[in-house]
Amino acid sequence: MNAVIKPAATIKGNINVPGDKSISHRSVMLGSIAKGDTHVTGFLTGEDCLSTIACFKKLGIDIEIDGTNVTVHGKGLNGLSAPTETLDVGNSGTTLRLISGILAAQPFSCRITGDKSIQKRPMGRVATPLSLMGGKITSENSEKLTAPLNIEGQHLKAMEYTLPVASAQVKSAIILAGLYADGITKITEPEATRDHTEIMLNYLGANIKREGNTIIVTPVKELTGKDISVPGDISSAAYFIAAALICKNSEVIINNVGVNPTRTGIITAFNAMGADIELINERIVCGEAVADIKAKTSKLHGTVIKGDIIPKLIDEIPVIASVACYAEGETVIADAQELKVKESDRIKTMATELRRMGADITETDDGMIIRGGNPLHGAVCESYDDHRVAMSISIAALGAEGNTEIKNPECVDISFPNYYSLLDSLREA
Ligand code: S3P
């Protein structure tokens, strides 16, 4: 059934959003290869992170889930065992990329795949650097290096590598492989990307250093399981920040959100558009910056978003596009060609669906140009089974004339179970 999103006059409330997806994935992966128990609170029980749990269970790790509390009974760096069946990552690119770095170094082989969208996502970006370390990753697809993959574990060599694209997933895969390598691995990234892997690894006893844009991984004998508190996901908070900015007389407070500086590009970009956003009660939890975020109705204008801010807001570009429709003047998004290889081609899918609602948008090779101020109207929109497209369209729908319908709306369960009911709970009559 389609989701029906009615326009909203005013949005008000004090909410919590589900746990950070990137940190939740890492808590299970790193907890599994640490020695002893890792107790995780605030875990995101979205489908992607449940796929990570399912994969590590098949690798012999005992994991208990009780609501958003997860206990991982880690077996140490060399404690994984050969799976008896294919590992299935579902829709999760993060699971597939990161786990490849671990599997490349195991004393066993395995097969790994995922859903239709995952089978289109580029894996050469991970297989190439891992093969330089001696890894053996082959694809069952003869034309493109995509899943299903067969990973034959090997003794890995340390290496120095410069990433051709700024990708935290690829960086993390190499860091994880580097934990098992025979020396010091150095990875240079073109622009700083999210550093949750580095932070959590060091929290569990690893030796990961950063010099400029180079990450230096020195292997340690063991990691140690610890308690991990996962903050709310700023990528999920972004929809409610956006809703408050574009609706009249609105104010939303989102408690306990991760504000790691490699993730707060959305706040910088919205501020550049004239947004009224405040970070309150800033603190550090398990090495990660956390704060409460207050956002209010704002008079927005266009801006230019490009260069090294892009990796810091890559997942928020769809919702920025929706908000830009309500800003005065032109918003230009450039250097964001990575959007084409996400769960959908987010340049094309967002431009197509916002245009269907009356927006004035030009797609470019590496982003889009949105001319704000065209009144939007309700429409029947595709989600392309892409959670961030569905949620971003629902935000554009709040300021539109008439109702908007979203097809296959349940794809939001990937990162945000109960999204629509939380959005509805903030509507003021
Ligand atoms: C993620 C990194 C980003 C992001 C994805 C999660 C991560 O992907 O888009 O949703 O957890 O490392 P890339 O690293 O491929 O840009």
Coordinates of C-alpha atoms and ligand atoms in Angstrom, one line a residue:
M1 CA 0.0 0.0 0.0
N2 CA 1.2 3.5 -0.8
A3 CA 2.0 5.9 2.1
V4 CA -0.2 9.0 2.0
I5 CA 1.7 12.1 3.2
K6 CA -0.6 15.1 3.9
P7 CA 0.8 18.7 3.9
A8 CA 1.7 20.0 7.4
A9 CA 1.1 23.5 8.7
T10 CA 3.3 23.2 11.8
I11 CA 5.7 20.6 13.2
K12 CA 6.5 20.5 16.9
G13 CA 8.0 18.1 19.3
N14 CA 10.9 16.6 21.3
I15 CA 11.9 13.3 19.9
N16 CA 14.6 10.6 19.7
V17 CA 15.6 9.0 16.4
P18 CA 16.9 5.5 16.0
G19 CA 20.5 4.6 16.5
D20 CA 23.2 5.6 14.0
K21 CA 23.4 3.0 11.2
S22 CA 27.1 3.3 10.6
I23 CA 27.9 2.9 14.3
S24 CA 25.4 0.1 14.8
H25 CA 27.0 -2.0 12.0
R26 CA 30.4 -1.4 13.4
S27 CA 29.4 -2.4 16.9
V28 CA 28.5 -5.9 15.7
M29 CA 31.4 -6.3 13.4
L30 CA 34.0 -5.1 15.8
G31 CA 32.3 -6.7 18.8
S32 CA 32.5 -10.0 16.9
I33 CA 36.3 -9.8 16.4
A34 CA 37.0 -8.4 19.9
K35 CA 37.5 -10.8 22.7
G36 CA 34.7 -11.0 25.3
D37 CA 31.3 -9.4 25.5
T38 CA 30.3 -6.1 23.8
H39 CA 27.0 -4.8 25.2
V40 CA 25.4 -2.3 22.7
T41 CA 22.6 0.1 23.7
G42 CA 20.7 2.2 21.3
F43 CA 21.3 -0.3 18.4
L44 CA 19.5 0.4 15.2
T45 CA 17.1 -2.5 14.5
G46 CA 16.6 -1.5 10.9
E47 CA 16.9 -4.2 8.3
D48 CA 20.5 -3.3 7.2
C49 CA 21.9 -3.7 10.7
L50 CA 20.0 -6.9 11.2
S51 CA 21.7 -8.2 8.1
T52 CA 25.0 -7.6 9.7
I53 CA 23.9 -9.5 12.8
A54 CA 22.7 -12.4 10.6
C55 CA 26.1 -12.6 8.8
F56 CA 28.1 -12.7 12.0
K57 CA 25.9 -15.4 13.4
K58 CA 26.7 -17.5 10.4
L59 CA 30.3 -16.8 11.1
G60 CA 29.9 -18.5 14.5
I61 CA 29.3 -15.5 16.7
D62 CA 26.6 -15.7 19.4
I63 CA 24.6 -12.4 19.3
E64 CA 21.5 -11.7 21.5
I65 CA 19.0 -9.0 20.7
D66 CA 16.6 -7.5 23.2
G67 CA 14.9 -4.4 21.7
T68 CA 17.6 -2.0 21.0
N69 CA 20.1 -3.8 23.4
V70 CA 22.4 -6.2 21.6
T71 CA 25.1 -8.4 23.2
V72 CA 27.8 -9.7 21.0
H73 CA 29.9 -12.5 22.5
G74 CA 33.1 -11.8 20.6
K75 CA 35.6 -14.5 20.0
G76 CA 38.7 -12.4 19.2
L77 CA 40.5 -11.5 16.0
N78 CA 40.9 -15.1 15.0
G79 CA 37.6 -16.5 16.4
L80 CA 35.3 -16.5 13.3
S81 CA 34.4 -19.9 11.8
A82 CA 33.6 -20.9 8.2
P83 CA 30.0 -20.4 7.4
T84 CA 28.1 -23.4 6.1
E85 CA 25.9 -21.3 3.8
T86 CA 26.0 -18.1 1.7
L87 CA 26.2 -14.8 3.7
D88 CA 23.3 -12.5 2.8
V89 CA 23.7 -8.7 3.3
G90 CA 20.2 -7.9 2.1
N91 CA 20.3 -4.2 0.9
S92 CA 23.3 -3.2 3.0
G93 CA 26.3 -1.9 1.1
T94 CA 28.0 -1.1 4.4
T95 CA 27.8 -4.8 5.5
L96 CA 29.1 -6.0 2.2
R97 CA 32.1 -3.6 1.9
L98 CA 33.2 -3.7 5.5
I99 CA 32.9 -7.5 6.0
S100 CA 34.9 -8.1 2.9
G101 CA 37.9 -6.6 4.6
I102 CA 37.5 -9.1 7.5
L103 CA 36.7 -12.1 5.3
A104 CA 39.7 -11.5 3.1
A105 CA 42.0 -12.3 6.0
Q106 CA 40.2 -15.5 7.4
P107 CA 41.6 -19.0 7.2
F108 CA 38.4 -20.1 5.2
S109 CA 36.5 -19.2 2.1
C110 CA 32.9 -18.0 1.7
R111 CA 30.3 -16.8 -0.7
I112 CA 28.4 -13.5 -0.1
T113 CA 25.6 -11.8 -1.8
G114 CA 22.5 -9.5 -1.3
D115 CA 19.4 -8.2 -2.9
K116 CA 18.9 -6.9 -6.5
S117 CA 20.2 -3.4 -5.6
I118 CA 23.3 -4.8 -3.8
Q119 CA 24.1 -6.9 -6.9
K120 CA 24.5 -3.7 -8.9
R121 CA 26.7 -1.8 -6.5
P122 CA 30.4 -1.5 -7.4
M123 CA 32.7 -3.9 -5.5
G124 CA 35.9 -3.4 -7.5
R125 CA 36.6 -0.4 -5.3
V126 CA 37.0 -2.9 -2.4
A127 CA 38.3 -5.9 -4.2
T128 CA 41.2 -4.0 -5.9
P129 CA 42.9 -2.7 -2.7
L130 CA 42.3 -6.0 -0.9
S131 CA 43.9 -7.9 -3.8
L132 CA 46.9 -5.6 -3.5
M133 CA 47.2 -7.0 0.1
G134 CA 47.0 -10.5 -1.3
G135 CA 43.3 -11.0 -0.9
K136 CA 41.3 -13.2 -3.3
I137 CA 37.9 -11.8 -4.2
T138 CA 36.1 -12.9 -7.3
S139 CA 32.7 -12.1 -8.7
E140 CA 30.2 -14.5 -10.2
N141 CA 29.3 -11.7 -12.7
S142 CA 31.6 -11.8 -15.7
E143 CA 31.0 -8.2 -16.8
K144 CA 31.2 -6.2 -13.6
L145 CA 32.8 -6.8 -10.2
T146 CA 29.6 -7.0 -8.2
A147 CA 28.0 -9.5 -5.7
P148 CA 27.6 -12.5 -5.6
L149 CA 31.3 -12.6 -4.5
N150 CA 33.5 -15.5 -3.4
I151 CA 36.1 -14.5 -0.9
E152 CA 39.0 -16.9 -0.3
G153 CA 40.8 -15.9 2.9
Q154 CA 44.6 -15.3 2.7
H155 CA 47.5 -14.1 4.8
L156 CA 47.5 -10.4 4.0
K157 CA 50.4 -8.1 3.4
A158 CA 50.5 -4.5 4.7
M159 CA 50.4 -1.8 2.0
E160 CA 50.2 1.9 1.4
Y161 CA 47.2 2.9 -0.7
T162 CA 45.5 6.1 -1.9
L163 CA 41.7 5.8 -2.3
P164 CA 40.6 6.9 -5.7
V165 CA 37.1 7.9 -4.3
A166 CA 36.3 9.3 -0.9
S167 CA 34.5 6.3 0.7
A168 CA 34.3 5.4 4.4
Q169 CA 33.2 2.0 3.4
V170 CA 36.2 1.3 1.3
K171 CA 38.6 2.9 3.8
S172 CA 37.0 0.8 6.6
A173 CA 37.4 -2.5 4.6
I174 CA 41.1 -1.8 4.2
I175 CA 41.5 -0.8 7.9
L176 CA 39.8 -4.0 8.9
A177 CA 42.0 -6.1 6.6
G178 CA 45.0 -4.1 8.0
L179 CA 44.3 -5.4 11.5
Y180 CA 45.3 -8.9 10.1
A181 CA 48.2 -7.8 7.9
D182 CA 51.9 -8.5 8.4
G183 CA 52.9 -4.9 9.0
I184 CA 51.7 -1.3 9.1
T185 CA 49.0 -0.3 6.5
K186 CA 48.6 3.3 5.5
I187 CA 45.5 4.6 3.7
T188 CA 45.2 8.1 2.3
E189 CA 41.8 9.4 1.5
P190 CA 41.2 12.3 -0.9
E191 CA 38.8 14.0 1.6
A192 CA 38.0 13.1 5.2
T193 CA 35.2 10.6 5.4
R194 CA 33.3 9.3 8.5
D195 CA 35.8 7.9 11.0
H196 CA 33.5 5.7 13.1
T197 CA 35.6 2.6 12.4
E198 CA 38.8 4.3 13.6
I199 CA 37.1 5.7 16.7
M200 CA 35.5 2.4 17.7
L201 CA 38.6 0.3 17.0
N202 CA 40.7 2.5 19.2
Y203 CA 38.0 2.4 21.9
L204 CA 38.3 -1.4 21.8
G205 CA 42.1 -1.3 22.0
A206 CA 43.4 -1.0 18.4
N207 CA 46.2 1.2 17.3
I208 CA 44.9 3.5 14.5
K209 CA 46.4 6.9 14.0
R210 CA 45.7 9.7 11.6
E211 CA 48.3 12.1 10.0
G212 CA 46.6 14.6 7.7
N213 CA 44.4 12.5 5.4
T214 CA 46.4 9.3 6.0
I215 CA 45.2 6.6 8.4
I216 CA 47.9 4.4 9.9
V217 CA 46.9 0.9 11.0
T218 CA 49.3 -0.9 13.3
P219 CA 48.1 -4.5 14.1
V220 CA 47.5 -5.4 17.7
K221 CA 47.3 -8.9 19.2
E222 CA 43.6 -8.6 20.3
L223 CA 40.7 -6.2 20.6
T224 CA 38.7 -6.2 23.9
G225 CA 34.9 -6.2 24.0
K226 CA 33.3 -3.2 25.8
D227 CA 30.0 -1.4 26.4
I228 CA 29.0 0.7 23.4
S229 CA 26.3 3.4 23.5
V230 CA 25.0 4.2 19.9
P231 CA 23.8 7.8 19.5
G232 CA 20.8 8.7 17.3
D233 CA 21.6 8.9 13.6
I234 CA 22.1 12.4 12.2
S235 CA 21.1 11.1 8.8
S236 CA 17.7 10.2 10.3
A237 CA 17.5 13.4 12.4
A238 CA 18.0 15.3 9.1
Y239 CA 14.4 14.6 8.0
F240 CA 13.0 16.2 11.1
I241 CA 15.4 19.1 11.0
A242 CA 14.3 19.7 7.4
A243 CA 10.6 19.4 8.4
A244 CA 11.0 22.1 11.1
L245 CA 12.9 24.4 8.7
I246 CA 10.3 24.4 6.0
C247 CA 7.0 24.3 8.0
K248 CA 5.6 27.4 9.6
N249 CA 5.9 28.2 13.3
S250 CA 7.8 24.9 13.8
E251 CA 10.3 23.8 16.3
V252 CA 11.8 20.3 16.8
I253 CA 14.3 19.1 19.4
I254 CA 16.0 15.8 18.6
N255 CA 17.8 14.3 21.6
N256 CA 21.1 12.4 21.7
V257 CA 22.2 12.7 18.1
G258 CA 25.7 11.8 16.9
V259 CA 27.5 14.9 15.7
N260 CA 30.9 13.5 14.7
P261 CA 32.4 16.4 12.6
T262 CA 32.7 14.0 9.7
R263 CA 28.9 13.7 9.7
T264 CA 27.7 17.3 10.3
G265 CA 27.9 18.6 6.8
I266 CA 24.1 18.7 6.8
I267 CA 24.1 21.3 9.6
T268 CA 26.8 23.4 7.8
A269 CA 24.8 23.3 4.6
F270 CA 21.5 24.1 6.2
N271 CA 23.2 27.0 8.1
A272 CA 24.6 28.3 4.8
M273 CA 21.0 28.3 3.6
G274 CA 19.9 30.5 6.5
A275 CA 18.7 27.8 8.9
D276 CA 18.1 28.3 12.6
I277 CA 19.7 25.2 14.1
E278 CA 21.3 24.9 17.5
L279 CA 23.5 22.1 19.1
I280 CA 22.8 21.8 22.8
N281 CA 24.5 19.8 25.5
E282 CA 27.5 18.7 23.4
R283 CA 29.3 15.7 24.9
I284 CA 31.6 12.8 24.1
V285 CA 30.2 9.2 24.4
C286 CA 32.4 6.2 23.6
G287 CA 34.7 8.5 21.7
E288 CA 31.9 10.0 19.5
A289 CA 30.6 13.6 19.7
V290 CA 26.9 13.7 20.7
A291 CA 24.4 16.6 21.2
D292 CA 20.7 17.5 21.2
I293 CA 19.7 19.4 18.1
K294 CA 17.1 22.2 18.0
A295 CA 15.7 23.3 14.6
K296 CA 13.2 26.1 13.9
T297 CA 11.2 27.5 11.0
S298 CA 13.7 29.5 8.9
K299 CA 13.7 31.7 5.9
L300 CA 15.9 29.8 3.5
H301 CA 18.0 30.8 0.5
G302 CA 20.0 28.8 -2.0
T303 CA 23.6 27.9 -1.6
V304 CA 26.5 26.0 -3.3
I305 CA 27.4 22.6 -1.8
K306 CA 30.5 21.1 -3.3
G307 CA 34.1 19.9 -2.6
D308 CA 35.2 18.4 0.7
I309 CA 31.9 18.9 2.4
I310 CA 30.3 16.2 0.1
P311 CA 31.4 13.1 2.1
K312 CA 30.2 14.8 5.3
L313 CA 26.6 15.0 4.0
I314 CA 26.5 12.3 1.2
D315 CA 23.4 10.6 2.6
E316 CA 21.6 13.8 3.3
I317 CA 21.7 15.2 -0.3
P318 CA 18.3 13.8 -1.1
V319 CA 16.7 15.7 1.8
I320 CA 18.7 18.8 1.0
A321 CA 17.2 18.7 -2.5
S322 CA 13.7 18.6 -1.0
V323 CA 14.5 21.5 1.3
A324 CA 16.1 23.5 -1.6
C325 CA 12.7 23.5 -3.3
Y326 CA 11.5 25.7 -0.5
A327 CA 14.5 28.0 -0.5
E328 CA 14.7 31.3 -2.4
G329 CA 17.0 31.2 -5.4
E330 CA 19.3 28.5 -6.7
T331 CA 21.0 25.6 -4.8
V332 CA 23.8 24.0 -6.6
I333 CA 25.1 20.5 -5.6
A334 CA 28.3 19.4 -7.3
D335 CA 31.1 16.8 -6.8
A336 CA 28.5 14.3 -5.7
Q337 CA 28.8 11.7 -8.5
E338 CA 28.9 9.0 -5.7
L339 CA 25.2 9.5 -5.4
K340 CA 24.8 7.5 -8.6
V341 CA 26.0 4.3 -6.9
K342 CA 23.9 4.4 -3.7
E343 CA 20.8 2.3 -3.1
S344 CA 19.4 4.1 -6.2
D345 CA 21.0 6.7 -8.6
R346 CA 20.0 9.5 -6.2
I347 CA 20.7 12.3 -8.6
K348 CA 18.2 10.8 -11.1
T349 CA 15.6 9.5 -8.6
M350 CA 15.4 12.6 -6.5
A351 CA 15.3 15.0 -9.5
T352 CA 12.6 12.8 -11.2
E353 CA 10.3 12.6 -8.2
L354 CA 10.7 16.2 -7.1
R355 CA 10.0 17.3 -10.7
R356 CA 6.8 15.2 -10.6
M357 CA 5.8 17.4 -7.6
G358 CA 6.4 20.6 -9.6
A359 CA 10.1 21.4 -8.7
D360 CA 12.4 23.1 -11.1
I361 CA 15.6 20.9 -11.1
T362 CA 18.4 20.3 -13.6
E363 CA 20.4 17.1 -13.2
T364 CA 24.1 17.4 -13.8
D365 CA 26.9 14.8 -14.1
D366 CA 27.9 15.3 -10.5
G367 CA 24.9 16.7 -8.8
M368 CA 21.9 18.9 -9.5
I369 CA 20.7 22.5 -9.6
I370 CA 17.5 23.3 -7.8
R371 CA 15.7 26.6 -8.4
G372 CA 13.6 27.0 -5.3
G373 CA 10.3 28.8 -4.9
N374 CA 8.2 26.9 -7.4
P375 CA 5.1 25.8 -5.4
L376 CA 5.0 22.0 -5.1
H377 CA 1.9 19.9 -5.5
G378 CA 1.1 16.4 -4.3
A379 CA 1.8 13.5 -6.7
V380 CA 2.2 9.7 -6.7
C381 CA 5.9 9.2 -6.3
E382 CA 8.2 6.2 -6.7
S383 CA 10.6 5.3 -3.8
Y384 CA 12.7 3.1 -6.0
D385 CA 13.0 0.9 -2.8
D386 CA 15.5 3.5 -1.6
H387 CA 14.8 4.5 2.0
R388 CA 16.4 7.9 1.7
V389 CA 14.4 8.8 -1.4
A390 CA 11.1 7.8 0.3
M391 CA 11.8 9.9 3.4
S392 CA 13.1 12.8 1.4
I393 CA 10.0 12.9 -0.7
S394 CA 7.8 12.7 2.4
I395 CA 9.5 16.0 3.6
A396 CA 8.9 17.7 0.3
A397 CA 5.3 16.6 0.6
L398 CA 4.9 18.6 3.9
G399 CA 4.9 21.9 2.1
A400 CA 3.1 20.8 -1.0
E401 CA -0.5 21.5 -2.1
G402 CA -2.6 18.3 -1.7
N403 CA -1.6 14.8 -0.7
T404 CA 1.5 13.0 -1.9
E405 CA 1.6 9.2 -2.2
I406 CA 4.8 7.2 -1.9
K407 CA 5.0 3.7 -3.5
N408 CA 6.7 0.9 -1.6
P409 CA 7.0 3.1 1.4
E410 CA 8.1 0.3 3.7
C411 CA 11.7 0.6 2.4
V412 CA 12.2 3.1 5.2
D413 CA 12.6 0.1 7.5
I414 CA 16.2 -0.3 6.2
S415 CA 17.3 2.6 8.4
F416 CA 14.2 4.0 10.2
P417 CA 11.4 1.6 11.4
N418 CA 8.3 3.6 12.4
Y419 CA 9.4 6.7 10.4
Y420 CA 5.9 7.7 9.2
S421 CA 4.3 7.4 12.6
L422 CA 7.0 9.5 14.2
L423 CA 6.5 12.2 11.5
D424 CA 2.8 12.1 12.0
S425 CA 3.2 12.5 15.8
L426 CA 4.8 15.9 15.3
R427 CA 2.0 17.4 13.3
E428 CA 0.1 20.2 15.0
A429 CA -3.6 20.3 14.2
Ligands
S3P1 C1 28.8 4.5 5.2 C2 29.5 5.3 4.3 C3 28.9 6.0 3.1 C4 27.4 6.2 3.3 C5 26.7 4.9 3.8 C6 27.3 4.4 5.1 C7 29.5 3.8 6.3 O1 29.1 5.3 1.9 O2 26.8 6.6 2.1 O3 25.3 5.1 3.9 O4 28.8 3.4 7.2 O5 30.7 3.7 6.2 P1 30.5 5.5 1.1 O6 31.6 5.2 2.1 O7 30.5 4.4 0.0 O8 30.5 6.9 0.6

